[in-house]
PDB file of C-alpha atoms in Angstrom:
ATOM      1  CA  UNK A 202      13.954 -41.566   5.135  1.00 57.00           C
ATOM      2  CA  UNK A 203      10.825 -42.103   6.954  1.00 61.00           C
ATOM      3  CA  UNK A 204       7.967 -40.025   8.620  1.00 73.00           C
ATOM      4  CA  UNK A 205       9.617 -40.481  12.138  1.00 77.00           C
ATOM      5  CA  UNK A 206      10.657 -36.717  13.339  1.00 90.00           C
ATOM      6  CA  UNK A 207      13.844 -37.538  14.721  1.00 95.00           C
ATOM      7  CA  UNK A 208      14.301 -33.572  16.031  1.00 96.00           C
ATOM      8  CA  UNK A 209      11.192 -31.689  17.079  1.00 97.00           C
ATOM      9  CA  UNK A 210      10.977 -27.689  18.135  1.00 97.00           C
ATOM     10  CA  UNK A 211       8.236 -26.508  19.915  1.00 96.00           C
ATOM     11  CA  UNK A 212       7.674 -22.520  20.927  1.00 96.00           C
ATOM     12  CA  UNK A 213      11.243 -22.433  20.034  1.00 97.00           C
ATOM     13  CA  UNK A 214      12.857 -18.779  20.934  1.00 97.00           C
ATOM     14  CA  UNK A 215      16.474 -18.216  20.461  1.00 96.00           C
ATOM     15  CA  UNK A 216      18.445 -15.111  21.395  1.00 95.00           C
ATOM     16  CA  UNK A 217      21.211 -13.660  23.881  1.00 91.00           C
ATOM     17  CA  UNK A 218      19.199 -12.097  26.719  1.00 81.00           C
ATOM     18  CA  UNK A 219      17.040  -9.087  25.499  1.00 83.00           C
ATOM     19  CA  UNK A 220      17.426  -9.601  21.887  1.00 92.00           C
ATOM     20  CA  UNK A 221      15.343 -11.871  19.943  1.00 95.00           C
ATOM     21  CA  UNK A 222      16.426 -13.295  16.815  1.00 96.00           C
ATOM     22  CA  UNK A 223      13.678 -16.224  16.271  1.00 97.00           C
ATOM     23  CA  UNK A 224      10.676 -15.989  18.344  1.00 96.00           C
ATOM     24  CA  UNK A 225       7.877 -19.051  18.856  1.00 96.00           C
ATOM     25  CA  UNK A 226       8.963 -21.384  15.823  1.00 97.00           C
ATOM     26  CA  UNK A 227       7.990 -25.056  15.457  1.00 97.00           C
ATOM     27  CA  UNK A 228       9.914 -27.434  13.041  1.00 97.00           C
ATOM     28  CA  UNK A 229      10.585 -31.136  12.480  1.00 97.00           C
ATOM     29  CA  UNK A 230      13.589 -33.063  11.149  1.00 97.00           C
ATOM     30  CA  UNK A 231      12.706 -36.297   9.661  1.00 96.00           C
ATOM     31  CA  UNK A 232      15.199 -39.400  10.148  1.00 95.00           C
ATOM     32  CA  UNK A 233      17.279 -39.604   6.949  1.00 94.00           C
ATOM     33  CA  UNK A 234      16.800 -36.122   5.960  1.00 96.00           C
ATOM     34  CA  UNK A 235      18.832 -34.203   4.272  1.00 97.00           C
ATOM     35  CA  UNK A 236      17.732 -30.907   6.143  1.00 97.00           C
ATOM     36  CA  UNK A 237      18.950 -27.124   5.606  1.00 97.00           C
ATOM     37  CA  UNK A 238      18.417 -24.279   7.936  1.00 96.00           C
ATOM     38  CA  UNK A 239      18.717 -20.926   5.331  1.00 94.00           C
ATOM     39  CA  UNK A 240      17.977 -17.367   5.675  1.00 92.00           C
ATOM     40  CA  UNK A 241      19.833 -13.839   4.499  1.00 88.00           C
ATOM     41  CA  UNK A 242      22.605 -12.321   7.104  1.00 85.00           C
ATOM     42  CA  UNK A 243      21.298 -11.771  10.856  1.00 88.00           C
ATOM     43  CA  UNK A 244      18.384 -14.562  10.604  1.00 92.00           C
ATOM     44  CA  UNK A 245      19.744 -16.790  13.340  1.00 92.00           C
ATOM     45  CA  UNK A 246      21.024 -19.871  11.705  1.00 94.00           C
ATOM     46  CA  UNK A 247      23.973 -20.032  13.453  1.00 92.00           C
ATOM     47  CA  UNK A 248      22.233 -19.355  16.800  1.00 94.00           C
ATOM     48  CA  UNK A 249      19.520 -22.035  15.692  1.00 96.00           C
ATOM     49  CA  UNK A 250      22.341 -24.677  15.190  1.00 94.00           C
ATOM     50  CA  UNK A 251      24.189 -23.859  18.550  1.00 93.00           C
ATOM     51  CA  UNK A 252      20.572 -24.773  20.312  1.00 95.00           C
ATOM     52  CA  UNK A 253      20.214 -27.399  18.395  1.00 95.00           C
ATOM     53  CA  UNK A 254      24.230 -29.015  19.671  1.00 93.00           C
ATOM     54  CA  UNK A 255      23.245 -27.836  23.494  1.00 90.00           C
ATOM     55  CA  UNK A 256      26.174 -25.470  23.237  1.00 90.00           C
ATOM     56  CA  UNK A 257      23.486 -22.214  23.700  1.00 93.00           C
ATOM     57  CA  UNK A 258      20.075 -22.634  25.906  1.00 93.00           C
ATOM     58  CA  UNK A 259      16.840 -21.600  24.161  1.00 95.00           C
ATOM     59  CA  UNK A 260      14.890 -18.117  25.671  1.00 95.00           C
ATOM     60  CA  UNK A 261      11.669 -20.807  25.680  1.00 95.00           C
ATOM     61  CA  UNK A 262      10.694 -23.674  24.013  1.00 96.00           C
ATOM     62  CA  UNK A 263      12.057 -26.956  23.345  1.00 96.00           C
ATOM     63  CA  UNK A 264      14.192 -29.509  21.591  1.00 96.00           C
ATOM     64  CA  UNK A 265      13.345 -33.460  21.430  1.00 96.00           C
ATOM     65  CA  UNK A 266      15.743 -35.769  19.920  1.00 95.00           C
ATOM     66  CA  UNK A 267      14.803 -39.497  19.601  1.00 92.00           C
ATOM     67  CA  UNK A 268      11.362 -38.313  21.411  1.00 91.00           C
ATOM     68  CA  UNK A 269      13.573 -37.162  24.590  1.00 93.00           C
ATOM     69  CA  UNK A 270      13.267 -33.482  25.913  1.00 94.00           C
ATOM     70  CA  UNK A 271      16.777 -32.483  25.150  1.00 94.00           C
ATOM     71  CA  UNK A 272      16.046 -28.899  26.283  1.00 93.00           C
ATOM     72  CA  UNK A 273      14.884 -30.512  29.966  1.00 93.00           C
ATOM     73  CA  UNK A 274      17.223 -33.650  30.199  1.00 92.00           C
ATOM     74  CA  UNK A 275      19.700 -34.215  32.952  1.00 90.00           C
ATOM     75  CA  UNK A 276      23.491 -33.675  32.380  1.00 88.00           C
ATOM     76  CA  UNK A 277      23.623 -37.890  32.193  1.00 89.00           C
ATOM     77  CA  UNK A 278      20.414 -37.767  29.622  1.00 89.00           C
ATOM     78  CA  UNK A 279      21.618 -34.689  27.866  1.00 89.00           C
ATOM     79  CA  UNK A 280      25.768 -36.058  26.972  1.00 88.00           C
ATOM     80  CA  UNK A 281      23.844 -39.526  25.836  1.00 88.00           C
ATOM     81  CA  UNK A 282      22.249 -38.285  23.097  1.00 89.00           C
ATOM     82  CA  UNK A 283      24.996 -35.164  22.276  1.00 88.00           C
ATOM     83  CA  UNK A 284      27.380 -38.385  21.396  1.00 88.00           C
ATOM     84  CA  UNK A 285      24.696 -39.776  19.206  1.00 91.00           C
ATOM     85  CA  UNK A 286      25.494 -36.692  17.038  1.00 93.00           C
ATOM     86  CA  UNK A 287      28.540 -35.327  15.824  1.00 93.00           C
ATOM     87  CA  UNK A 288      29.809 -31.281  14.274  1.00 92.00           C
ATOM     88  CA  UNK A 289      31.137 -30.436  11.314  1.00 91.00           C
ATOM     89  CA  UNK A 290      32.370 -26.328  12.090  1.00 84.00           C
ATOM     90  CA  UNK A 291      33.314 -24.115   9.099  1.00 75.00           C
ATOM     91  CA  UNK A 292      36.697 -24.184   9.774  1.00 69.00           C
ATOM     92  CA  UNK A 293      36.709 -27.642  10.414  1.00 68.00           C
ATOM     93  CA  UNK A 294      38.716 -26.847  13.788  1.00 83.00           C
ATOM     94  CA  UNK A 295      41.099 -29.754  13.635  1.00 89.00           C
ATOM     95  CA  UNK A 296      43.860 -29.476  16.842  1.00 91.00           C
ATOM     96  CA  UNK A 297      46.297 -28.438  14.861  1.00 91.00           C
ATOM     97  CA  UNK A 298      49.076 -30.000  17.096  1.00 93.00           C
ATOM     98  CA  UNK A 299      47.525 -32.926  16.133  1.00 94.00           C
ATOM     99  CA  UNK A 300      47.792 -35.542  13.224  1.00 96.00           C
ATOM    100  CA  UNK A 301      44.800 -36.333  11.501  1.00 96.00           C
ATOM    101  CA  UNK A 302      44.248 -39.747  13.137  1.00 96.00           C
ATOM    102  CA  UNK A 303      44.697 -38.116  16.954  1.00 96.00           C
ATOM    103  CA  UNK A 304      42.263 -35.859  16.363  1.00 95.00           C
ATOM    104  CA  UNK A 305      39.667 -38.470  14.951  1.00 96.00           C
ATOM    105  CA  UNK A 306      40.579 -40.721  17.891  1.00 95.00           C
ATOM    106  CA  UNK A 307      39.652 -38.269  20.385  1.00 94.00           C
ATOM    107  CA  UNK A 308      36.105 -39.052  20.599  1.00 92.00           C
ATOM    108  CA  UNK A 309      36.486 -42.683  21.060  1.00 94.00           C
ATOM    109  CA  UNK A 310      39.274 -42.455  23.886  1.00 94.00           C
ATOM    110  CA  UNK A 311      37.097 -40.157  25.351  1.00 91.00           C
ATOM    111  CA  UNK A 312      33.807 -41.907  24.945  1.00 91.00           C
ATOM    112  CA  UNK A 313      34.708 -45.471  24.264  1.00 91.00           C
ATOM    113  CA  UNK A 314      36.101 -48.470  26.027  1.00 92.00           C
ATOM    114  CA  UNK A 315      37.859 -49.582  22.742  1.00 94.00           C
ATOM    115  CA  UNK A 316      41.159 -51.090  22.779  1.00 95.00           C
ATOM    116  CA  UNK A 317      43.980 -48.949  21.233  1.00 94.00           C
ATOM    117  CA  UNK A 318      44.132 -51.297  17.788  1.00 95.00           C
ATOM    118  CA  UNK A 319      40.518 -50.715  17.168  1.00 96.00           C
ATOM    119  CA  UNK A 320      41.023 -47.230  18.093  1.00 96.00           C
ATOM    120  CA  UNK A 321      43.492 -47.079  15.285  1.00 95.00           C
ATOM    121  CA  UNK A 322      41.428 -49.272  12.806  1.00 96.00           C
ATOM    122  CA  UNK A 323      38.322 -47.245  13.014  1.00 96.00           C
ATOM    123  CA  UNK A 324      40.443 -44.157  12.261  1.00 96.00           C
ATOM    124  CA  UNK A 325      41.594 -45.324   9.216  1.00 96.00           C
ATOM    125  CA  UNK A 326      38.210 -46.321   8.466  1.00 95.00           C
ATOM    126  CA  UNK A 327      36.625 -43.137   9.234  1.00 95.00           C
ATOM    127  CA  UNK A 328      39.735 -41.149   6.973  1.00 95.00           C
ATOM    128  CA  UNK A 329      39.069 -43.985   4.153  1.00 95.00           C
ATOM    129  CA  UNK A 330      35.261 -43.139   4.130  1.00 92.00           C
ATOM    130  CA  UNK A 331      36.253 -39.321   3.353  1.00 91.00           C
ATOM    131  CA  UNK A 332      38.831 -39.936   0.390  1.00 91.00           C
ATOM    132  CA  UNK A 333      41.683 -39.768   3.383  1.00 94.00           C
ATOM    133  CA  UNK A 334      43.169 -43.358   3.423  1.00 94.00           C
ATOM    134  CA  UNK A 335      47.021 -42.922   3.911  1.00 92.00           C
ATOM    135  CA  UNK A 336      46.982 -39.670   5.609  1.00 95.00           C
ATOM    136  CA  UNK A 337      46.821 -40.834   9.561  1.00 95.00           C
ATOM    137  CA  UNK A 338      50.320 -38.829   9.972  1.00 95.00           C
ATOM    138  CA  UNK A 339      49.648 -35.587   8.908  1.00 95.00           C
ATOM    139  CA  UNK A 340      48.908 -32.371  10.510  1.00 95.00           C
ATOM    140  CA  UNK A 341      46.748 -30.188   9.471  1.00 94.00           C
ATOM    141  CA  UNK A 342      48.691 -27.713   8.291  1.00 92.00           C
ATOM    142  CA  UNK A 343      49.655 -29.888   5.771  1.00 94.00           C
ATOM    143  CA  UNK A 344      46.528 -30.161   4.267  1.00 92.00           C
ATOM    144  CA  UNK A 345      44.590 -28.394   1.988  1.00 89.00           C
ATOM    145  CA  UNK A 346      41.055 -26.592   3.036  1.00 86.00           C
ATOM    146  CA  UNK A 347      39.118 -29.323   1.228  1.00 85.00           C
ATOM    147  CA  UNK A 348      40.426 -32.257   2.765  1.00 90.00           C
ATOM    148  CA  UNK A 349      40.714 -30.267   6.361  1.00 91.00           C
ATOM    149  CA  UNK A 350      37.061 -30.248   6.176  1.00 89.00           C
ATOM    150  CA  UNK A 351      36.706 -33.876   5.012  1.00 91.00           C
ATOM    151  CA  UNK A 352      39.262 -35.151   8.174  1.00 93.00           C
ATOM    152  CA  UNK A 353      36.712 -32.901  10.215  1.00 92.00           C
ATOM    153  CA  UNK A 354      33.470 -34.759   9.213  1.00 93.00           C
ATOM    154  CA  UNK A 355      35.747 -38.125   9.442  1.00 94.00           C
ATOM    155  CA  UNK A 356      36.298 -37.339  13.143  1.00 95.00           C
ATOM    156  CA  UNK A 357      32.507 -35.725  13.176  1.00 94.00           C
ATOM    157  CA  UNK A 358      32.001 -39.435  11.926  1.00 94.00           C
ATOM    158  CA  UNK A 359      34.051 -41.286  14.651  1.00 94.00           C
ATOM    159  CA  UNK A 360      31.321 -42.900  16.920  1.00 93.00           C
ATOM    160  CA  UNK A 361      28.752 -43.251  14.186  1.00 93.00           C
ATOM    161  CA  UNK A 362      26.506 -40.537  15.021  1.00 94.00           C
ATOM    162  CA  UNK A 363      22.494 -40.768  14.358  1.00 95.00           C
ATOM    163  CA  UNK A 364      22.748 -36.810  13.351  1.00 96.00           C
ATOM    164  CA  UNK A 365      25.411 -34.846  11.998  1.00 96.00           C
ATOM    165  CA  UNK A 366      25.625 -30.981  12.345  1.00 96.00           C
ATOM    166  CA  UNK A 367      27.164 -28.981   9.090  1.00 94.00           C
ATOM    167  CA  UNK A 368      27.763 -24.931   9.519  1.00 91.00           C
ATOM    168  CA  UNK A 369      28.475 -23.695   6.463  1.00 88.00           C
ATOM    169  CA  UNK A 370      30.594 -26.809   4.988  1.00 86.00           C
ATOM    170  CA  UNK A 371      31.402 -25.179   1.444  1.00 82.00           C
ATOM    171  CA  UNK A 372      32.296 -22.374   2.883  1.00 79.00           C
ATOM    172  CA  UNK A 373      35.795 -21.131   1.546  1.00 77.00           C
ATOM    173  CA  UNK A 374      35.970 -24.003  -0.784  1.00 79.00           C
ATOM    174  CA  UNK A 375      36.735 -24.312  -4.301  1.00 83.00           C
ATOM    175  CA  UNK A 376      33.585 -25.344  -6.335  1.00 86.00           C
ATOM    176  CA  UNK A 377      35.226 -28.894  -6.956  1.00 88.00           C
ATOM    177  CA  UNK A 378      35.846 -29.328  -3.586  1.00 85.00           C
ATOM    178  CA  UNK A 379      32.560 -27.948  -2.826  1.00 87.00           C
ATOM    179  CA  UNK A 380      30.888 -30.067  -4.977  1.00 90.00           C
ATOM    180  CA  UNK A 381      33.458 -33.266  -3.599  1.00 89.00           C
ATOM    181  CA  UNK A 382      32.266 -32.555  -0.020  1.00 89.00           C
ATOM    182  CA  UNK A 383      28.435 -32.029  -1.199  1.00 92.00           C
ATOM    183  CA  UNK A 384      28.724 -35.891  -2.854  1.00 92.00           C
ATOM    184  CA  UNK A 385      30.369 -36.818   0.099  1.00 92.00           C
ATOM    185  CA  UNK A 386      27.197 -35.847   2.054  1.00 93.00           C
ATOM    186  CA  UNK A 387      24.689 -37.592   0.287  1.00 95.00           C
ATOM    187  CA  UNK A 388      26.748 -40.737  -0.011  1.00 93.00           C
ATOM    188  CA  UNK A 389      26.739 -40.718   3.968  1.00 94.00           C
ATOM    189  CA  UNK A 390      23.200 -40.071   3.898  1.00 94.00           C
ATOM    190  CA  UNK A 391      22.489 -42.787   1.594  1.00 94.00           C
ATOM    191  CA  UNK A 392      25.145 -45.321   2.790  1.00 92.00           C
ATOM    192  CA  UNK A 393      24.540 -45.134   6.305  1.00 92.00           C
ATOM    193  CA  UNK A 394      21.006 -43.051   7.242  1.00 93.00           C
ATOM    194  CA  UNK A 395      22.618 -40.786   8.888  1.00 96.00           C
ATOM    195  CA  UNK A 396      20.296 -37.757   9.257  1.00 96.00           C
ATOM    196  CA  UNK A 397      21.647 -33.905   8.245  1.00 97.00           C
ATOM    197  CA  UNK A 398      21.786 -30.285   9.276  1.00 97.00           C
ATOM    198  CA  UNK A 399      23.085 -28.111   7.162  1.00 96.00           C
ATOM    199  CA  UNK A 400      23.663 -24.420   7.701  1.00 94.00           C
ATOM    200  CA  UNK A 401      24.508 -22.630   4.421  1.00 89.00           C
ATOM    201  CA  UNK A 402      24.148 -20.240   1.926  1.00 84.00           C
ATOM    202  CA  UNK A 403      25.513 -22.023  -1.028  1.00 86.00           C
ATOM    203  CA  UNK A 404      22.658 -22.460  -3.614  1.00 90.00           C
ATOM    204  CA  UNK A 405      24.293 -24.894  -5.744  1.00 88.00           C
ATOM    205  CA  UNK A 406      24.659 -27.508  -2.117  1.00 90.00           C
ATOM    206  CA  UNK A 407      21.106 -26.242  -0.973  1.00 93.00           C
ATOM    207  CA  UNK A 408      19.288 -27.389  -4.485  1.00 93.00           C
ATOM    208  CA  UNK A 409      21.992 -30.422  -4.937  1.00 92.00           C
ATOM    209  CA  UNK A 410      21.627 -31.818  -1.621  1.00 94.00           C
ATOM    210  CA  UNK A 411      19.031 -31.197   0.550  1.00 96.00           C
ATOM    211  CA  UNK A 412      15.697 -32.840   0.846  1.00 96.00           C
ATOM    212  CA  UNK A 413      13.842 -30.631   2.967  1.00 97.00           C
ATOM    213  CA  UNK A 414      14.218 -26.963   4.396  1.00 97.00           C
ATOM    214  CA  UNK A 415      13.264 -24.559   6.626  1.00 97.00           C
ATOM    215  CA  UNK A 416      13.894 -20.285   5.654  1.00 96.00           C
ATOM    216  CA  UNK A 417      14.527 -18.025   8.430  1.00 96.00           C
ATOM    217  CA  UNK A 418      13.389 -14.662   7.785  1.00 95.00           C
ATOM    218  CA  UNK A 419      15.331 -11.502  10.359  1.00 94.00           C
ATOM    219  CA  UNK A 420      12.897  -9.225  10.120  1.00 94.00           C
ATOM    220  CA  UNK A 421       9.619 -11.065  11.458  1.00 96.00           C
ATOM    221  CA  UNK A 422      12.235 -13.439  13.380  1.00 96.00           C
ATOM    222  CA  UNK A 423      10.263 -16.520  12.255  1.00 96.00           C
ATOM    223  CA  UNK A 424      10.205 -19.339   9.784  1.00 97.00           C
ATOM    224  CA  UNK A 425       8.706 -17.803   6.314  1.00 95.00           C
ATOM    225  CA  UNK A 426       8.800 -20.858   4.555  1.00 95.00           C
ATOM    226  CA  UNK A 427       9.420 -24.782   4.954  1.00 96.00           C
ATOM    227  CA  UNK A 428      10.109 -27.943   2.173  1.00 96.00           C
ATOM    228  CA  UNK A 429      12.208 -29.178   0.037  1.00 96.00           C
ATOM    229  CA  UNK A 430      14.015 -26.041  -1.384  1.00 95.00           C
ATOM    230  CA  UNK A 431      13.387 -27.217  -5.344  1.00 95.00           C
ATOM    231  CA  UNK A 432       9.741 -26.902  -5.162  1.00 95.00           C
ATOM    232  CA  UNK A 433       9.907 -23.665  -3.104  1.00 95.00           C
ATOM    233  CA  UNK A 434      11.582 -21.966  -5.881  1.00 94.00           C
ATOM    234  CA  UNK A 435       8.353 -23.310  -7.892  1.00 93.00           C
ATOM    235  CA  UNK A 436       6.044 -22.197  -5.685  1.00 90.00           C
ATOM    236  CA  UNK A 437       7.896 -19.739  -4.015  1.00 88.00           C
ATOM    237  CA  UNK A 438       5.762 -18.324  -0.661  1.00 87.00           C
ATOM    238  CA  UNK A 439       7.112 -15.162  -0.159  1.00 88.00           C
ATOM    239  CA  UNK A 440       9.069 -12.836  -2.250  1.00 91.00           C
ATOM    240  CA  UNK A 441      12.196 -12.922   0.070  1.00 93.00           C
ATOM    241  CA  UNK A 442      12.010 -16.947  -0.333  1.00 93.00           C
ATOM    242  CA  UNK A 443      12.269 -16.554  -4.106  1.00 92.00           C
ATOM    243  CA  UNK A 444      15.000 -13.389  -3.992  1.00 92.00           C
ATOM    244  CA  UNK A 445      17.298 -15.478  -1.885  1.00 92.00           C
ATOM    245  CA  UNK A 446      16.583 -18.825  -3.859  1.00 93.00           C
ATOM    246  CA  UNK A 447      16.908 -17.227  -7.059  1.00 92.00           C
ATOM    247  CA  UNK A 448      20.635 -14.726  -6.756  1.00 78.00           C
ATOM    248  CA  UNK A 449      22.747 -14.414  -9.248  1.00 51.00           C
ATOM    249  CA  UNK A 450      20.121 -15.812 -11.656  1.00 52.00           C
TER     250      UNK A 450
END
């Protein structure tokens, strides 16, 4: 991890026309970060994450990536650096007419020259890296939700991404495949440097895997608190930080 921010908002608002859900908020995402975006219901953490991909404009503001206006790039500038990230959605959203290794290998036909054998070796790569060696031929359907999610950050994975995008990864998991795909996480992190997003509301991933945070609050549609989540719960800056960091306890 270093001091570099790798993703920068400025005067960020985010919303659908006339209604606001995060107004004027600044944040940085440090290369090699293990970062999570948190907040109750209705905060805009989904909405945050979709600005973040390109998939929804901001109201105002902008996003740099790699110290490039990705808010303000061209269509050329703008698909450069989405393929230097990849998505991880909560259901994983596999093709399900699909084995596991055509849907990893859609990226690289798509975005690679790379001959069909290398295609088909870095598939079985990317399913090795995520505890999926062997399963090339199956369809999702015949997989459980665990490992559906695992063959989605495998393809997330395929073209070796600077960033990768989580929404909600644990969610409808197990706790031991929770806990499989939170290890999973930081041993990408570690192995590779690959720099995080998370979007969740899982306390158990938030205080096992993330290294810094930001906390959306609904109500004053800003950022009420930022840092690594551990020593917010010390030094908790609002009381809604410390309710939500501290349910169920």
């Amino acid at each position: 991890m270093t001091n570099t921010p790798l993703i920068k908002a400025t005067k960020l608002t985010v919303g659908y026309e006339n209604h606001i859900l995060l107004k004027d908020i600044h944040f940085e995402i440090k290369k090699g970060e293990i970062f999570t975006i948190m907040g109750g219901s209705g905060c805009g953490k989904s909405s945050l994450l979709r600005v973040l991909t390109g998939l929804l404009p901001p109201i105002h503001g902008d996003i740099f990536i790699d110290n490039v206006n990705f808010t303000k790039a061209n269509r050329e500038e703008k698909n450069k650096l989405m393929q230097q990230s990849g998505i991880l959605y909560q259901s994983g959203a596999l093709f399900s007419s699909m084995t596991l290794a055509q849907n990893i290998a859609l990226p690289l036909t798509q975005y690679t020259n790379y001959s069909s054998k290398t295609i088909s070796e870095l598939v079985s790569l990317k399913l090795a890296l995520v505890g999926l060696a062997g399963f090339e031929e199956f369809y999702p359907s015949q997989i459980s939700g665990g490992m559906k999610k695992r063959a989605g950050l495998a393809r997330a994975l395929a073209l070796d991404p600077k960033i990768v995008y989580f929404d909600e990864p644990s969610a409808g998991l197990d706790p031991i495949s929770s806990k499989r795909l939170d290890d999973l996480i930081i041993e990408i992190n570690k192995s590779f440097g690959t720099t995080i997003v998370i979007i969740t509301h899982e306390l158990n991933s938030i205080f096992n895997i993330a290294t810094n945070s930001i906390f959306l609050d609904a109500e004053t549609k800003s950022i009420l608190a930022s840092g690594n989540p551990k020593d917010l719960l010390k030094n908790p800056p609002d009381e809604k930080v410390y309710t939500f960091l501290t349910r169920g306890k």
